[in-house]
Amino acid sequence: MNPTANVDVARAVEPHEVGKALEWEPRVGEASWWQTRQSRESLVERLLGLFTDPGAGLTRDKTRRRGLGKLLDWLEGQPGETWQDRWMASGADDAGFEWTDLPLQGRGTPKSHWRDELATGLVLLVAGQAIRPSYPWLLRQRVTVMLTETRAASDPDAFQRLEQLAQHATPTARSDALNKLTWIVIRKGGLVSDITVGDCIELTAALEEHHFRGSAGRCSTPCSRRPACSQPAHR
């Protein structure tokens, strides 16, 4: 074949192939976004407005307020310009399921409710998009309330439509799909409509790695047999 013809074919194919490849790339995680840059005062006001309810039990709301306050006290002592910077600098993301050990260091023997309060405060920070933990951290937590609150706060209309569309699916399949979409929204931000094919591929790879390494025995049934664990929250 004429060498010139080969060059012409390559030029004709290249833009299409490049565009196709880009479709399979996950969105690049933002280094900073408006929720993570909020001042403490603005952040607390926004999160308590989103996640506390005068009609709900006072005990729950008091726990959320205390937990958020204690967690922010600790994060403010970490280096960084944003809440995400401080979260990553603290080592909590790498600590996985044992992350509450870090803010409790030096406080003697921790009481059980201290960990519960910190975990509750973190639910607000994650569901309120102040921090975006990594997939390895998220997949080890399996905190059902974190996923539920994220769906209610981040893109409620879209998640409600998805639940309606999945009415005839099995409960396991419906939970699996909703959990996966919620993890992507937590990690990447934005709306359900912003999710790309590349985002889904990235999460699939993270799930495979998580299943390969195991989930530290947190669930009684191996997670490899339950693609998206929908067991009650592990706290």
Coordinates of C-alpha atoms in Angstrom, one line a residue:
M1 CA 0.0 0.0 0.0
N2 CA 1.1 3.5 -0.7
P3 CA 2.9 4.9 2.5
T4 CA 1.0 8.2 2.0
A5 CA -2.3 6.4 2.1
N6 CA -1.3 4.8 5.4
V7 CA -0.6 8.3 6.8
D8 CA -4.0 9.5 5.6
V9 CA -5.8 6.6 7.2
A10 CA -4.0 7.1 10.5
R11 CA -5.0 10.8 10.5
A12 CA -8.6 10.0 9.7
V13 CA -8.8 7.4 12.5
E14 CA -6.8 9.2 15.2
P15 CA -9.4 11.9 16.3
H16 CA -12.1 9.2 16.6
E17 CA -9.9 6.9 18.6
V18 CA -8.7 9.7 20.9
G19 CA -12.3 10.7 21.5
K20 CA -13.3 7.1 22.2
A21 CA -10.4 6.7 24.7
L22 CA -11.4 9.8 26.6
E23 CA -14.9 8.4 27.1
W24 CA -13.3 5.6 29.2
E25 CA -11.3 7.9 31.4
P26 CA -12.7 8.8 34.8
R27 CA -13.3 12.4 35.7
V28 CA -10.2 14.0 37.3
G29 CA -10.9 14.6 41.0
E30 CA -11.1 18.3 41.9
A31 CA -8.4 19.6 44.2
S32 CA -10.7 22.1 45.7
W33 CA -14.5 22.9 45.5
W34 CA -16.8 25.4 47.3
Q35 CA -18.0 23.1 50.0
T36 CA -14.6 22.1 51.2
R37 CA -13.5 25.8 51.2
Q38 CA -16.2 27.0 53.5
S39 CA -15.4 28.6 56.8
R40 CA -16.2 26.5 59.9
E41 CA -19.1 28.8 60.7
S42 CA -20.6 28.6 57.3
L43 CA -20.0 24.9 57.0
V44 CA -21.7 24.1 60.4
E45 CA -24.7 26.3 59.5
R46 CA -25.1 24.6 56.2
L47 CA -24.7 21.0 57.4
L48 CA -27.0 21.4 60.4
G49 CA -29.6 23.0 58.1
L50 CA -29.3 20.0 55.8
F51 CA -29.1 17.2 58.3
T52 CA -31.0 18.1 61.5
D53 CA -34.7 18.2 61.7
P54 CA -36.8 19.8 64.5
G55 CA -39.3 17.0 64.0
A56 CA -36.7 14.2 64.5
G57 CA -35.5 12.8 67.8
L58 CA -33.6 15.4 69.8
T59 CA -31.0 12.7 70.8
R60 CA -30.1 12.1 67.2
D61 CA -29.6 15.8 66.5
K62 CA -27.6 16.4 69.7
T63 CA -25.3 13.6 68.7
R64 CA -24.9 15.1 65.2
R65 CA -24.0 18.5 66.6
R66 CA -21.6 17.1 69.2
G67 CA -20.0 14.8 66.7
L68 CA -19.6 17.5 64.0
G69 CA -18.1 19.9 66.6
K70 CA -15.5 17.4 67.9
L71 CA -14.5 16.3 64.4
L72 CA -14.0 19.9 63.2
D73 CA -12.0 20.7 66.3
W74 CA -9.6 17.9 65.4
L75 CA -9.5 18.7 61.7
E76 CA -8.7 22.3 62.4
G77 CA -5.5 21.1 64.0
Q78 CA -4.4 19.4 60.8
P79 CA -2.4 21.2 58.1
G80 CA -4.1 22.4 55.0
E81 CA -6.2 25.2 53.4
T82 CA -9.4 23.2 53.0
W83 CA -11.3 20.5 54.9
Q84 CA -10.3 18.0 52.3
D85 CA -6.6 19.0 52.7
R86 CA -6.9 18.5 56.4
W87 CA -8.7 15.2 56.1
M88 CA -5.9 13.8 53.9
A89 CA -3.1 15.3 55.9
S90 CA -4.5 13.7 59.1
G91 CA -3.9 10.2 58.0
A92 CA -7.5 9.2 58.6
D93 CA -8.1 8.2 54.9
D94 CA -5.3 5.8 55.1
A95 CA -6.4 4.5 58.5
G96 CA -9.6 3.1 57.0
F97 CA -12.0 1.5 59.5
E98 CA -9.8 2.6 62.4
W99 CA -9.8 6.2 61.5
T100 CA -11.4 7.3 64.8
D101 CA -8.3 6.2 66.7
L102 CA -6.6 9.3 65.4
P103 CA -8.8 12.1 66.9
L104 CA -9.0 10.0 70.1
Q105 CA -5.2 9.8 70.6
G106 CA -4.1 11.1 74.0
R107 CA -7.6 11.1 75.5
G108 CA -7.1 8.0 77.6
T109 CA -9.5 5.1 77.3
P110 CA -12.1 6.3 74.8
K111 CA -15.8 5.8 75.7
S112 CA -17.9 4.0 73.1
H113 CA -20.1 7.0 72.4
W114 CA -17.1 9.1 71.5
R115 CA -16.5 7.0 68.4
D116 CA -20.2 7.0 67.6
E117 CA -20.2 10.8 67.8
L118 CA -17.2 11.2 65.5
A119 CA -18.6 8.7 63.0
T120 CA -21.9 10.7 63.0
G121 CA -20.1 14.0 62.5
L122 CA -18.2 12.4 59.5
V123 CA -21.4 11.3 57.9
L124 CA -22.4 15.0 57.7
L125 CA -19.0 16.1 56.3
V126 CA -19.1 13.4 53.6
A127 CA -22.8 13.6 52.7
G128 CA -22.5 17.4 52.7
Q129 CA -19.5 17.2 50.3
A130 CA -17.1 18.9 52.6
I131 CA -14.7 16.0 52.2
R132 CA -14.4 13.3 49.5
P133 CA -12.7 10.2 50.9
S134 CA -10.9 7.7 48.7
Y135 CA -12.7 4.6 47.4
P136 CA -10.6 2.2 49.6
W137 CA -11.8 4.2 52.7
L138 CA -15.4 4.4 51.5
L139 CA -15.7 0.7 50.7
R140 CA -14.4 -0.4 54.1
Q141 CA -16.9 1.8 56.0
R142 CA -20.2 0.4 54.7
V143 CA -22.1 3.0 56.7
T144 CA -25.6 2.8 55.3
V145 CA -26.7 6.1 56.8
M146 CA -23.9 7.9 54.9
L147 CA -25.2 6.7 51.6
T148 CA -28.8 7.5 52.5
E149 CA -27.9 11.0 53.6
T150 CA -25.8 11.6 50.5
R151 CA -28.7 10.6 48.2
A152 CA -31.1 12.9 50.1
A153 CA -28.7 15.9 50.1
S154 CA -26.8 15.6 46.8
D155 CA -29.3 14.8 44.1
P156 CA -32.6 13.7 45.7
D157 CA -34.8 14.0 42.5
A158 CA -32.4 11.8 40.4
F159 CA -32.1 9.1 43.1
Q160 CA -35.8 9.0 43.6
R161 CA -36.4 8.6 39.9
L162 CA -33.8 5.8 39.8
E163 CA -35.5 4.0 42.7
Q164 CA -38.9 4.2 40.9
L165 CA -37.3 2.8 37.7
A166 CA -35.8 0.0 39.7
Q167 CA -39.0 -1.0 41.4
H168 CA -39.2 -4.4 39.6
A169 CA -35.5 -5.2 40.3
T170 CA -34.6 -7.5 43.2
P171 CA -33.8 -5.7 46.4
T172 CA -30.2 -6.8 46.2
A173 CA -29.8 -5.5 42.6
R174 CA -31.6 -2.2 43.4
S175 CA -29.4 -1.6 46.5
D176 CA -26.3 -2.6 44.5
A177 CA -26.9 0.0 41.8
L178 CA -27.9 2.8 44.1
N179 CA -24.9 2.2 46.4
K180 CA -22.5 2.3 43.4
L181 CA -23.9 5.5 42.1
T182 CA -23.8 7.1 45.5
W183 CA -20.1 6.1 46.0
I184 CA -19.3 7.8 42.7
V185 CA -21.2 11.0 43.7
I186 CA -19.4 11.0 47.1
R187 CA -16.0 10.6 45.5
K188 CA -16.3 12.7 42.4
G189 CA -19.0 15.3 43.4
G190 CA -21.6 16.6 41.0
L191 CA -24.9 15.0 40.1
V192 CA -25.9 11.6 39.0
S193 CA -26.2 13.0 35.4
D194 CA -22.5 13.9 35.6
I195 CA -21.3 10.3 36.1
T196 CA -19.3 9.0 33.1
V197 CA -18.5 5.5 31.8
G198 CA -14.9 6.1 33.1
D199 CA -16.2 6.8 36.6
C200 CA -18.0 3.5 36.6
I201 CA -14.9 1.7 35.4
E202 CA -12.8 3.3 38.1
L203 CA -15.3 2.2 40.8
T204 CA -15.4 -1.3 39.4
A205 CA -11.6 -1.5 39.7
A206 CA -11.7 -0.2 43.3
L207 CA -14.4 -2.8 44.2
E208 CA -12.3 -5.6 42.6
E209 CA -9.3 -4.5 44.6
H210 CA -11.4 -4.2 47.8
H211 CA -12.8 -7.7 47.3
F212 CA -9.3 -9.1 46.5
R213 CA -7.8 -7.7 49.7
G214 CA -10.9 -8.6 51.8
S215 CA -12.9 -6.3 54.0
A216 CA -11.1 -7.1 57.3
G217 CA -13.9 -9.5 58.3
R218 CA -16.4 -6.7 58.9
C219 CA -19.2 -8.6 57.2
S220 CA -20.4 -12.1 58.0
T221 CA -20.9 -12.9 54.3
P222 CA -17.9 -12.3 52.0
C223 CA -18.3 -9.2 50.0
S224 CA -17.3 -11.0 46.8
R225 CA -20.7 -12.7 47.1
R226 CA -22.5 -9.4 47.7
P227 CA -21.3 -6.9 45.1
A228 CA -22.5 -3.9 47.1
C229 CA -22.9 -4.7 50.8
S230 CA -26.2 -3.5 52.0
Q231 CA -25.9 -4.8 55.6
P232 CA -26.8 -2.4 58.5
A233 CA -24.2 0.3 59.2
H234 CA -21.0 -0.9 60.8
R235 CA -20.1 1.7 63.4

